[in-house]
Amino acid sequence: MLLHRNDGACQAKGFYTYDAFVAAAGAFPGFGTTGSTDTRKREVAAFLAQTSHETTGGWATAPDGAFAWGYCFKQERGATSNYCTPSAQWPCAPGKSYYGRGPIQLSQDRAAGRVPGFGVITNIINGGIECGHGQDSRVADRIGFYKRYCDILRVGYGDNLDCYNQRPFA
């Protein structure tokens, strides 16, 4: 399923393991265990798609296709700032940066204070950047990963895959 996560070209080689995934999923008893079999499969596919998008090492002509390269990186590449927006509620720690780390890629100092649950949709994850302004290649990339995992799990995609015309969450 995660064909190239241990490829020598991937900085996260050896970092993401099946056992770690099972342990993390076990910490959230409702993850992939609620609803019909199709709903459960779609939830797992959605999680893998969102996290694969955030950790991808794929490119358009990559071996096995661009969507076979999820879980290649474990931190944001090319961060151009420390992602700190000072506020009284979420103060920035001196000398710290808040660039995306891990497959959920929490960035910004405010994200460090509140972690979203599994099964989040693109609009919740990155709506202010990717949603509400028509087609966006990043959203299409997330959808590509999602469709790949749904195909592997032999489940239909469901409806409303994009957020092109949705108002971003504030």
PDB file of C-alpha atoms in Angstrom, residues 13-166:
ATOM      1  CA  LYS A  13      13.019   5.646   5.312  1.00  0.00           C
ATOM      2  CA  GLY A  14      12.346   3.270   8.212  1.00  0.00           C
ATOM      3  CA  PHE A  15      10.376   5.867  10.199  1.00  0.00           C
ATOM      4  CA  TYR A  16       6.790   4.904   9.316  1.00  0.00           C
ATOM      5  CA  THR A  17       5.956   1.321  10.284  1.00  0.00           C
ATOM      6  CA  TYR A  18       2.836  -0.806  10.267  1.00  0.00           C
ATOM      7  CA  ASP A  19       3.218  -1.487  13.992  1.00  0.00           C
ATOM      8  CA  ALA A  20       3.394   2.253  14.739  1.00  0.00           C
ATOM      9  CA  PHE A  21       0.261   2.843  12.645  1.00  0.00           C
ATOM     10  CA  VAL A  22      -1.651   0.104  14.485  1.00  0.00           C
ATOM     11  CA  ALA A  23      -0.523   1.480  17.863  1.00  0.00           C
ATOM     12  CA  ALA A  24      -1.540   5.037  16.923  1.00  0.00           C
ATOM     13  CA  ALA A  25      -4.902   3.888  15.544  1.00  0.00           C
ATOM     14  CA  GLY A  26      -5.461   1.939  18.755  1.00  0.00           C
ATOM     15  CA  ALA A  27      -5.262   5.191  20.706  1.00  0.00           C
ATOM     16  CA  PHE A  28      -8.404   6.317  18.855  1.00  0.00           C
ATOM     17  CA  PRO A  29     -10.920   3.463  19.298  1.00  0.00           C
ATOM     18  CA  GLY A  30     -13.437   5.033  16.897  1.00  0.00           C
ATOM     19  CA  PHE A  31     -10.962   5.279  14.015  1.00  0.00           C
ATOM     20  CA  GLY A  32     -11.963   2.916  11.227  1.00  0.00           C
ATOM     21  CA  THR A  33     -14.428   1.084  13.477  1.00  0.00           C
ATOM     22  CA  THR A  34     -17.659   3.046  13.113  1.00  0.00           C
ATOM     23  CA  GLY A  35     -20.344   2.663  10.469  1.00  0.00           C
ATOM     24  CA  SER A  36     -20.633   0.278   7.549  1.00  0.00           C
ATOM     25  CA  THR A  37     -17.658  -1.587   6.117  1.00  0.00           C
ATOM     26  CA  ASP A  38     -17.546   0.915   3.226  1.00  0.00           C
ATOM     27  CA  THR A  39     -17.584   3.863   5.649  1.00  0.00           C
ATOM     28  CA  ARG A  40     -14.757   2.329   7.667  1.00  0.00           C
ATOM     29  CA  LYS A  41     -12.670   1.743   4.554  1.00  0.00           C
ATOM     30  CA  ARG A  42     -13.303   5.297   3.319  1.00  0.00           C
ATOM     31  CA  GLU A  43     -12.200   6.702   6.673  1.00  0.00           C
ATOM     32  CA  VAL A  44      -8.922   4.779   6.538  1.00  0.00           C
ATOM     33  CA  ALA A  45      -8.475   5.760   2.870  1.00  0.00           C
ATOM     34  CA  ALA A  46      -9.149   9.432   3.712  1.00  0.00           C
ATOM     35  CA  PHE A  47      -6.633   9.393   6.545  1.00  0.00           C
ATOM     36  CA  LEU A  48      -3.968   7.733   4.398  1.00  0.00           C
ATOM     37  CA  ALA A  49      -4.701  10.129   1.520  1.00  0.00           C
ATOM     38  CA  GLN A  50      -4.403  13.292   3.628  1.00  0.00           C
ATOM     39  CA  THR A  51      -1.240  12.109   5.357  1.00  0.00           C
ATOM     40  CA  SER A  52       0.290  10.818   2.119  1.00  0.00           C
ATOM     41  CA  HIS A  53      -0.259  14.225   0.514  1.00  0.00           C
ATOM     42  CA  GLU A  54       1.596  15.878   3.392  1.00  0.00           C
ATOM     43  CA  THR A  55       4.532  13.455   3.220  1.00  0.00           C
ATOM     44  CA  THR A  56       4.724  12.737  -0.508  1.00  0.00           C
ATOM     45  CA  GLY A  57       7.950  12.278  -2.375  1.00  0.00           C
ATOM     46  CA  GLY A  58       6.168  11.610  -5.660  1.00  0.00           C
ATOM     47  CA  TRP A  59       6.230  13.516  -8.921  1.00  0.00           C
ATOM     48  CA  ALA A  60       4.242  13.288 -12.158  1.00  0.00           C
ATOM     49  CA  THR A  61       6.453  10.627 -13.774  1.00  0.00           C
ATOM     50  CA  ALA A  62       7.510   8.802 -10.590  1.00  0.00           C
ATOM     51  CA  PRO A  63       7.842   5.013 -10.735  1.00  0.00           C
ATOM     52  CA  ASP A  64       4.436   3.465  -9.877  1.00  0.00           C
ATOM     53  CA  GLY A  65       2.843   6.936 -10.215  1.00  0.00           C
ATOM     54  CA  ALA A  66       2.856  10.069  -8.103  1.00  0.00           C
ATOM     55  CA  PHE A  67       0.383   8.636  -5.589  1.00  0.00           C
ATOM     56  CA  ALA A  68       2.584   5.661  -4.654  1.00  0.00           C
ATOM     57  CA  TRP A  69       5.089   7.881  -2.812  1.00  0.00           C
ATOM     58  CA  GLY A  70       3.266   8.862   0.386  1.00  0.00           C
ATOM     59  CA  TYR A  71       5.142   8.683   3.684  1.00  0.00           C
ATOM     60  CA  CYS A  72       8.449   9.649   2.085  1.00  0.00           C
ATOM     61  CA  PHE A  73       9.162  12.668   4.320  1.00  0.00           C
ATOM     62  CA  LYS A  74       8.534  13.376   7.995  1.00  0.00           C
ATOM     63  CA  GLN A  75       8.847  17.143   8.070  1.00  0.00           C
ATOM     64  CA  GLU A  76       7.993  20.013   5.774  1.00  0.00           C
ATOM     65  CA  ARG A  77      10.535  20.691   3.084  1.00  0.00           C
ATOM     66  CA  GLY A  78      11.558  24.231   2.196  1.00  0.00           C
ATOM     67  CA  ALA A  79       9.866  26.056   5.079  1.00  0.00           C
ATOM     68  CA  THR A  80      10.297  29.773   4.431  1.00  0.00           C
ATOM     69  CA  SER A  81       9.338  31.044   7.878  1.00  0.00           C
ATOM     70  CA  ASN A  82       9.020  29.887  11.459  1.00  0.00           C
ATOM     71  CA  TYR A  83       5.176  29.856  11.118  1.00  0.00           C
ATOM     72  CA  CYS A  84       4.741  31.830  14.304  1.00  0.00           C
ATOM     73  CA  THR A  85       1.879  34.302  14.646  1.00  0.00           C
ATOM     74  CA  PRO A  86       2.157  35.678  18.184  1.00  0.00           C
ATOM     75  CA  SER A  87      -1.024  35.834  20.225  1.00  0.00           C
ATOM     76  CA  ALA A  88      -1.946  35.878  23.890  1.00  0.00           C
ATOM     77  CA  GLN A  89      -3.722  32.522  23.612  1.00  0.00           C
ATOM     78  CA  TRP A  90      -0.971  30.708  21.670  1.00  0.00           C
ATOM     79  CA  PRO A  91       2.343  32.423  22.453  1.00  0.00           C
ATOM     80  CA  CYS A  92       5.383  31.447  20.407  1.00  0.00           C
ATOM     81  CA  ALA A  93       8.267  29.855  22.248  1.00  0.00           C
ATOM     82  CA  PRO A  94      11.491  31.827  21.780  1.00  0.00           C
ATOM     83  CA  GLY A  95      13.751  30.321  19.127  1.00  0.00           C
ATOM     84  CA  LYS A  96      11.210  27.669  18.063  1.00  0.00           C
ATOM     85  CA  SER A  97       9.795  27.008  14.605  1.00  0.00           C
ATOM     86  CA  TYR A  98       6.373  25.580  13.879  1.00  0.00           C
ATOM     87  CA  TYR A  99       6.812  24.146  10.382  1.00  0.00           C
ATOM     88  CA  GLY A 100       4.910  20.987   9.510  1.00  0.00           C
ATOM     89  CA  ARG A 101       6.118  17.761  11.114  1.00  0.00           C
ATOM     90  CA  GLY A 102       4.829  14.227  10.768  1.00  0.00           C
ATOM     91  CA  PRO A 103       2.091  12.929   8.538  1.00  0.00           C
ATOM     92  CA  ILE A 104      -0.548  15.313   9.886  1.00  0.00           C
ATOM     93  CA  GLN A 105       1.825  18.247   9.232  1.00  0.00           C
ATOM     94  CA  LEU A 106       0.642  20.530  11.981  1.00  0.00           C
ATOM     95  CA  SER A 107       2.092  23.942  11.269  1.00  0.00           C
ATOM     96  CA  GLN A 108       1.642  27.333  12.876  1.00  0.00           C
ATOM     97  CA  ASP A 109       2.004  27.870  16.595  1.00  0.00           C
ATOM     98  CA  ARG A 110      -1.786  27.677  17.153  1.00  0.00           C
ATOM     99  CA  ALA A 111      -1.912  24.105  15.805  1.00  0.00           C
ATOM    100  CA  ALA A 112       0.465  22.979  18.529  1.00  0.00           C
ATOM    101  CA  GLY A 113      -2.238  23.760  21.072  1.00  0.00           C
ATOM    102  CA  ARG A 114      -5.136  21.860  19.507  1.00  0.00           C
ATOM    103  CA  VAL A 115      -4.768  18.689  17.492  1.00  0.00           C
ATOM    104  CA  PRO A 116      -7.558  17.676  15.117  1.00  0.00           C
ATOM    105  CA  GLY A 117      -8.868  14.121  15.192  1.00  0.00           C
ATOM    106  CA  PHE A 118      -8.550  11.508  12.483  1.00  0.00           C
ATOM    107  CA  GLY A 119     -10.770  11.628   9.442  1.00  0.00           C
ATOM    108  CA  VAL A 120     -10.496  15.386   8.990  1.00  0.00           C
ATOM    109  CA  ILE A 121     -11.278  16.785   5.599  1.00  0.00           C
ATOM    110  CA  THR A 122      -9.102  18.987   3.414  1.00  0.00           C
ATOM    111  CA  ASN A 123     -11.055  22.091   4.325  1.00  0.00           C
ATOM    112  CA  ILE A 124     -10.369  21.617   8.017  1.00  0.00           C
ATOM    113  CA  ILE A 125      -6.706  20.787   7.414  1.00  0.00           C
ATOM    114  CA  ASN A 126      -5.798  23.514   4.944  1.00  0.00           C
ATOM    115  CA  GLY A 127      -9.012  25.188   3.798  1.00  0.00           C
ATOM    116  CA  GLY A 128      -7.773  28.747   4.024  1.00  0.00           C
ATOM    117  CA  ILE A 129      -5.064  27.958   1.501  1.00  0.00           C
ATOM    118  CA  GLU A 130      -6.546  25.263  -0.721  1.00  0.00           C
ATOM    119  CA  CYS A 131     -10.336  25.665  -0.630  1.00  0.00           C
ATOM    120  CA  GLY A 132     -12.968  28.090  -1.855  1.00  0.00           C
ATOM    121  CA  HIS A 133     -11.293  29.432  -4.974  1.00  0.00           C
ATOM    122  CA  GLY A 134     -11.987  26.832  -7.645  1.00  0.00           C
ATOM    123  CA  GLN A 135      -9.746  24.015  -8.748  1.00  0.00           C
ATOM    124  CA  ASP A 136      -6.461  23.642  -6.886  1.00  0.00           C
ATOM    125  CA  SER A 137      -3.677  21.175  -7.709  1.00  0.00           C
ATOM    126  CA  ARG A 138      -3.052  20.451  -4.015  1.00  0.00           C
ATOM    127  CA  VAL A 139      -6.668  19.391  -3.523  1.00  0.00           C
ATOM    128  CA  ALA A 140      -6.461  17.284  -6.688  1.00  0.00           C
ATOM    129  CA  ASP A 141      -3.326  15.645  -5.261  1.00  0.00           C
ATOM    130  CA  ARG A 142      -5.137  14.767  -2.024  1.00  0.00           C
ATOM    131  CA  ILE A 143      -8.031  13.342  -4.063  1.00  0.00           C
ATOM    132  CA  GLY A 144      -5.583  11.278  -6.128  1.00  0.00           C
ATOM    133  CA  PHE A 145      -4.155   9.664  -3.000  1.00  0.00           C
ATOM    134  CA  TYR A 146      -7.674   9.082  -1.660  1.00  0.00           C
ATOM    135  CA  LYS A 147      -8.808   7.359  -4.852  1.00  0.00           C
ATOM    136  CA  ARG A 148      -5.701   5.162  -4.855  1.00  0.00           C
ATOM    137  CA  TYR A 149      -6.331   3.968  -1.297  1.00  0.00           C
ATOM    138  CA  CYS A 150     -10.060   3.449  -1.971  1.00  0.00           C
ATOM    139  CA  ASP A 151      -9.124   1.344  -4.993  1.00  0.00           C
ATOM    140  CA  ILE A 152      -6.694  -0.731  -2.910  1.00  0.00           C
ATOM    141  CA  LEU A 153      -9.366  -1.196  -0.218  1.00  0.00           C
ATOM    142  CA  ARG A 154     -11.976  -1.955  -2.911  1.00  0.00           C
ATOM    143  CA  VAL A 155     -14.435   0.709  -1.811  1.00  0.00           C
ATOM    144  CA  GLY A 156     -16.240   3.434  -3.764  1.00  0.00           C
ATOM    145  CA  TYR A 157     -15.069   7.023  -3.419  1.00  0.00           C
ATOM    146  CA  GLY A 158     -18.319   8.515  -2.126  1.00  0.00           C
ATOM    147  CA  ASP A 159     -19.515  12.028  -2.972  1.00  0.00           C
ATOM    148  CA  ASN A 160     -18.103  15.553  -2.564  1.00  0.00           C
ATOM    149  CA  LEU A 161     -14.405  14.791  -2.845  1.00  0.00           C
ATOM    150  CA  ASP A 162     -13.185  18.355  -3.357  1.00  0.00           C
ATOM    151  CA  CYS A 163     -13.521  21.675  -1.556  1.00  0.00           C
ATOM    152  CA  TYR A 164     -13.096  23.860  -4.646  1.00  0.00           C
ATOM    153  CA  ASN A 165     -16.256  25.872  -3.973  1.00  0.00           C
ATOM    154  CA  GLN A 166     -16.504  25.507  -0.199  1.00  0.00           C
TER     155      GLN A 166
END
